[in-house]
Short mmCIF file of C-alpha atoms and ligand atoms in Angstrom, two decimals:
data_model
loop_
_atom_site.label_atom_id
_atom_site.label_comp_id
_atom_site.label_asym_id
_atom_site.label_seq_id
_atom_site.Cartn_x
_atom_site.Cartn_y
_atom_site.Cartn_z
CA UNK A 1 44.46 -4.90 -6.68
CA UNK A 2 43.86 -1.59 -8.21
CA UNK A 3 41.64 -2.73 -10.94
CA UNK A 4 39.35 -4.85 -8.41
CA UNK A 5 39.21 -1.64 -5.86
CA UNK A 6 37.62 0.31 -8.97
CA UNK A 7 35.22 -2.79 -9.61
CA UNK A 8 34.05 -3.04 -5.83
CA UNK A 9 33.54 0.97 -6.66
CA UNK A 10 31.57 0.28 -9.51
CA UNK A 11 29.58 -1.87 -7.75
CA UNK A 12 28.88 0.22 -5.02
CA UNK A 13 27.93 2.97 -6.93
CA UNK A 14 25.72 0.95 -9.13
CA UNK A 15 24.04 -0.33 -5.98
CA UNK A 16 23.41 3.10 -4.73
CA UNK A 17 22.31 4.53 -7.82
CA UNK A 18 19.76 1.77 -7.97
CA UNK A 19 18.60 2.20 -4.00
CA UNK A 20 18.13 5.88 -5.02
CA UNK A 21 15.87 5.54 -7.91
CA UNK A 22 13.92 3.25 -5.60
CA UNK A 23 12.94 6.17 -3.74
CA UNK A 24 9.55 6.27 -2.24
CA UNK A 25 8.36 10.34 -1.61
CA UNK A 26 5.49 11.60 0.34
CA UNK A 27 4.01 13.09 -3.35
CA UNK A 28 4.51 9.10 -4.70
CA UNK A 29 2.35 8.02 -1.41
CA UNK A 30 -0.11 10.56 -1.95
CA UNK A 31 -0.80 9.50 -5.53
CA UNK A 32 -0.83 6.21 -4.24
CA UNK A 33 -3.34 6.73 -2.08
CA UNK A 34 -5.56 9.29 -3.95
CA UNK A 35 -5.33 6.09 -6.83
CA UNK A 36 -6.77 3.82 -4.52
CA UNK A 37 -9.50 6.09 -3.44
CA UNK A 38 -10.40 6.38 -6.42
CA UNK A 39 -10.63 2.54 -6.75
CA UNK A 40 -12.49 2.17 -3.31
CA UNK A 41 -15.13 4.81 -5.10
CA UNK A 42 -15.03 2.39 -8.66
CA UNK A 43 -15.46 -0.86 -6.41
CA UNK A 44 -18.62 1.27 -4.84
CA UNK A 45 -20.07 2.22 -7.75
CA UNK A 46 -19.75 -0.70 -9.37
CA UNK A 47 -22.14 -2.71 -6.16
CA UNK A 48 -24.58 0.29 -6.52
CA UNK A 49 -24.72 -0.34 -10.61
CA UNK A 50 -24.66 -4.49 -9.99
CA UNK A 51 -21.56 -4.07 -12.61
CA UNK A 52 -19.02 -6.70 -12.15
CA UNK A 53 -16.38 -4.91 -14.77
CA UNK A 54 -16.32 -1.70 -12.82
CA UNK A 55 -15.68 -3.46 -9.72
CA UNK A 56 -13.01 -5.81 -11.08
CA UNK A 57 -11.07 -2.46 -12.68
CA UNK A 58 -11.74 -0.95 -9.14
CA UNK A 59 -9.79 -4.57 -7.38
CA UNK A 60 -7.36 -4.01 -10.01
CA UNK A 61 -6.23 -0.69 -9.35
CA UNK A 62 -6.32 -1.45 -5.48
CA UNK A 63 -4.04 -4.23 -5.53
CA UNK A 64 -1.83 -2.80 -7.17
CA UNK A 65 -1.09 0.50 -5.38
CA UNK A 66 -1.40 -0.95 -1.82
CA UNK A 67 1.69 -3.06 -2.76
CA UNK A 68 3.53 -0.04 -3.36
CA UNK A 69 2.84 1.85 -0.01
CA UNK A 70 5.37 2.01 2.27
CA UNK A 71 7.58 4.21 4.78
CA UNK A 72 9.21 7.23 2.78
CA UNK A 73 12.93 7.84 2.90
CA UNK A 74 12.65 10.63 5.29
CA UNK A 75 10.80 7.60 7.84
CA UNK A 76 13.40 5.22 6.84
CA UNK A 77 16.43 7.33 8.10
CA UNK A 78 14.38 9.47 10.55
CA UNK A 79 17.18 9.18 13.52
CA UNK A 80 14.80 9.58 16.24
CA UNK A 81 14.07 5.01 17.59
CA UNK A 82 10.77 5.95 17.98
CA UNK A 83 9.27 7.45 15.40
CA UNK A 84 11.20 5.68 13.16
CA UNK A 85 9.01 2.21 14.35
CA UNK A 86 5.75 3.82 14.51
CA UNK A 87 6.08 5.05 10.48
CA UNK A 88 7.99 1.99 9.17
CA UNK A 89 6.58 -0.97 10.69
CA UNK A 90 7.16 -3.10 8.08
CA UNK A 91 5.77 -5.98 9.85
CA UNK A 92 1.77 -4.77 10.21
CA UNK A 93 2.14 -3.00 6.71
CA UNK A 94 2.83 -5.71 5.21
CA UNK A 95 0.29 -7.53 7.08
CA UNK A 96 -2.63 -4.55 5.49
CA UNK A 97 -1.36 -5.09 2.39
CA UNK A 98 -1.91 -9.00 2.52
CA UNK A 99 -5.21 -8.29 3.64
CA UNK A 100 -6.44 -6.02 1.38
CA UNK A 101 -5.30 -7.96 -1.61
CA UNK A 102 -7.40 -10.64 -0.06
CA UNK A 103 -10.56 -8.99 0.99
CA UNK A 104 -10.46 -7.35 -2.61
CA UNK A 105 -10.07 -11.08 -4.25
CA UNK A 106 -12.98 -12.37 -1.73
CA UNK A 107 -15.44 -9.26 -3.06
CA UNK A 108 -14.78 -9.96 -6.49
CA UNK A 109 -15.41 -13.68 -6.17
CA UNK A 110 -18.33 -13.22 -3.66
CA UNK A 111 -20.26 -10.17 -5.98
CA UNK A 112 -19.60 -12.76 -8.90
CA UNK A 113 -21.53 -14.93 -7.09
CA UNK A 114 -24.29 -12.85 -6.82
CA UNK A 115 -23.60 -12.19 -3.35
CA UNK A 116 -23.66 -8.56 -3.11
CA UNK A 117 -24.42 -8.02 0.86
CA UNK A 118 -20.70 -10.86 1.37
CA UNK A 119 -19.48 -8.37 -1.23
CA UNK A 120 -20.11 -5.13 1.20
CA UNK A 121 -19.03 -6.47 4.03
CA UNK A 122 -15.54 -7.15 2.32
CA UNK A 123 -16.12 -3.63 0.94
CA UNK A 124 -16.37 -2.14 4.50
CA UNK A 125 -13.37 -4.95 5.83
CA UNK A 126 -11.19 -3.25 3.39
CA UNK A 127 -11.49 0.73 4.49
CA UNK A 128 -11.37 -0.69 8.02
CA UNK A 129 -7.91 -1.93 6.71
CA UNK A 130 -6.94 1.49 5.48
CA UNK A 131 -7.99 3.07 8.42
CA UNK A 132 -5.88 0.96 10.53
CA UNK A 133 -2.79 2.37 9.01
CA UNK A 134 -4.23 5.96 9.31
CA UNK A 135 -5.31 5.51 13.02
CA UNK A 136 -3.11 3.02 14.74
CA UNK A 137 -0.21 2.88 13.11
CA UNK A 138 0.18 6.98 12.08
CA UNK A 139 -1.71 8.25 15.22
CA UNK A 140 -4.31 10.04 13.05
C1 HEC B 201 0.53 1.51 5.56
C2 HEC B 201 -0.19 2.70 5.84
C3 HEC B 201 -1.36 3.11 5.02
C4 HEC B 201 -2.34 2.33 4.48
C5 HEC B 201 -2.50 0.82 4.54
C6 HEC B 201 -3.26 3.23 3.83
N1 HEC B 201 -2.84 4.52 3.97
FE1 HEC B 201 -3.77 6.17 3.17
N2 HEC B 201 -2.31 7.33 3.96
C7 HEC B 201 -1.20 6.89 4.65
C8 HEC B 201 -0.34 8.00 4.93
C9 HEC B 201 0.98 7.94 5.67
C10 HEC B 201 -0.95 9.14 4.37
C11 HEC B 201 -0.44 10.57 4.38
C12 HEC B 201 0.28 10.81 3.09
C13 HEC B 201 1.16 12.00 3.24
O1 HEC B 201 0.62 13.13 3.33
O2 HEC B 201 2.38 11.79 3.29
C14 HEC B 201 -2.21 8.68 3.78
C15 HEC B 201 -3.13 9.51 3.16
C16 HEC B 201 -4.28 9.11 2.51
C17 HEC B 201 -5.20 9.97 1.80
C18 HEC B 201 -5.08 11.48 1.67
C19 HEC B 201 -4.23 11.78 0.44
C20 HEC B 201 -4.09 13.26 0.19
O3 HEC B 201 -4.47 13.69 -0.89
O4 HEC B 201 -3.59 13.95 1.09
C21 HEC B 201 -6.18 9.17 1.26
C22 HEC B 201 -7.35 9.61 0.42
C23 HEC B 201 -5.85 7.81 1.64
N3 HEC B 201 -4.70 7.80 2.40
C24 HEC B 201 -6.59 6.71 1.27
C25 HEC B 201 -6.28 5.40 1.62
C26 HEC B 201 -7.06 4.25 1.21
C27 HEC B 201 -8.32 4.28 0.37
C28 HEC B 201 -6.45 3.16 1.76
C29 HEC B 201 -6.87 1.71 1.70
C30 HEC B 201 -7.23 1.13 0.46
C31 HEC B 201 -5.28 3.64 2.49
N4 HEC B 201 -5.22 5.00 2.40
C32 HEC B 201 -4.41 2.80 3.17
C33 HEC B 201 -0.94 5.61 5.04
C34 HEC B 201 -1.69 4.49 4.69
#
């Protein structure tokens, strides 16, 4: 009984060690998002240069932050109901996310095609993503 009340503690801390280096800060969501407007200047320059490499590096880089960004600890176990939903709502972050991987897949394809006015208009269907978060989501 003893022994298995030390291995359920073992297992418990393990978990929480784990949950902990999961952490998300504010200074990881700021690199995030200084990386990915970074990439949103790439996938520009790359339609002003007609360069399909620097806009694939720029898709790249965006795809894979915005699956990263999400609700910081401090949101996560902010006490207060309200707030709480407005800066962890999974549900429509996840939603930008899905779409933003998708527009940025649909530019790539559509500038590969030599369609670089379907290519902007994914361009500009992505920031509108981003600002969606920043606007209706976090009230900026
Ligand atoms: C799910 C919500 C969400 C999405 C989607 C999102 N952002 Fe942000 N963004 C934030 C939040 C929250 C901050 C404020 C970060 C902080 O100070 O904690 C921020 C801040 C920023 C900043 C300022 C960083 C700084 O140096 O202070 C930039 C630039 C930025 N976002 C770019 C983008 C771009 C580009 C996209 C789309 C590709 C995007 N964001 C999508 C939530 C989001």
């Amino acid at each position: 009984m003893k022994k298995r009340i030390i291995q359920i503690g073992a297992v418990l801390f393990m978990g929480t060690t784990i949950l902990m280096a999961k952490g998300y800060t504010q200074a990881d969501r700021i690199m995030d998002m200084q990386k990915m407007a970074q990439a949103m200047q790439d996938i520009q320059s790359g339609l002003l240069y007609n360069n399909l490499d620097i806009i694939k590096s720029g898709t790249s880089v965006l795809k894979d932050t915005i699956i990263k960004v999400r609700a910081i600890d401090e949101e996560v176990n902010n006490k207060d109901i309200y707030e709480k939903w407005l800066n962890n709502n999974l549900k429509m972050t996840n939603k930008i996310q899905k779409k933003i991987r998708k527009h940025a897949d649909t530019l790539e394809e559509r500038f590969a095609d030599g369609d670089a006015v379907q290519a902007l208009q994914e361009y500009s269907k992505i920031i509108g993503q981003c600002m969606k978060c920043h606007v209706r989501l976090r009230k900026w």
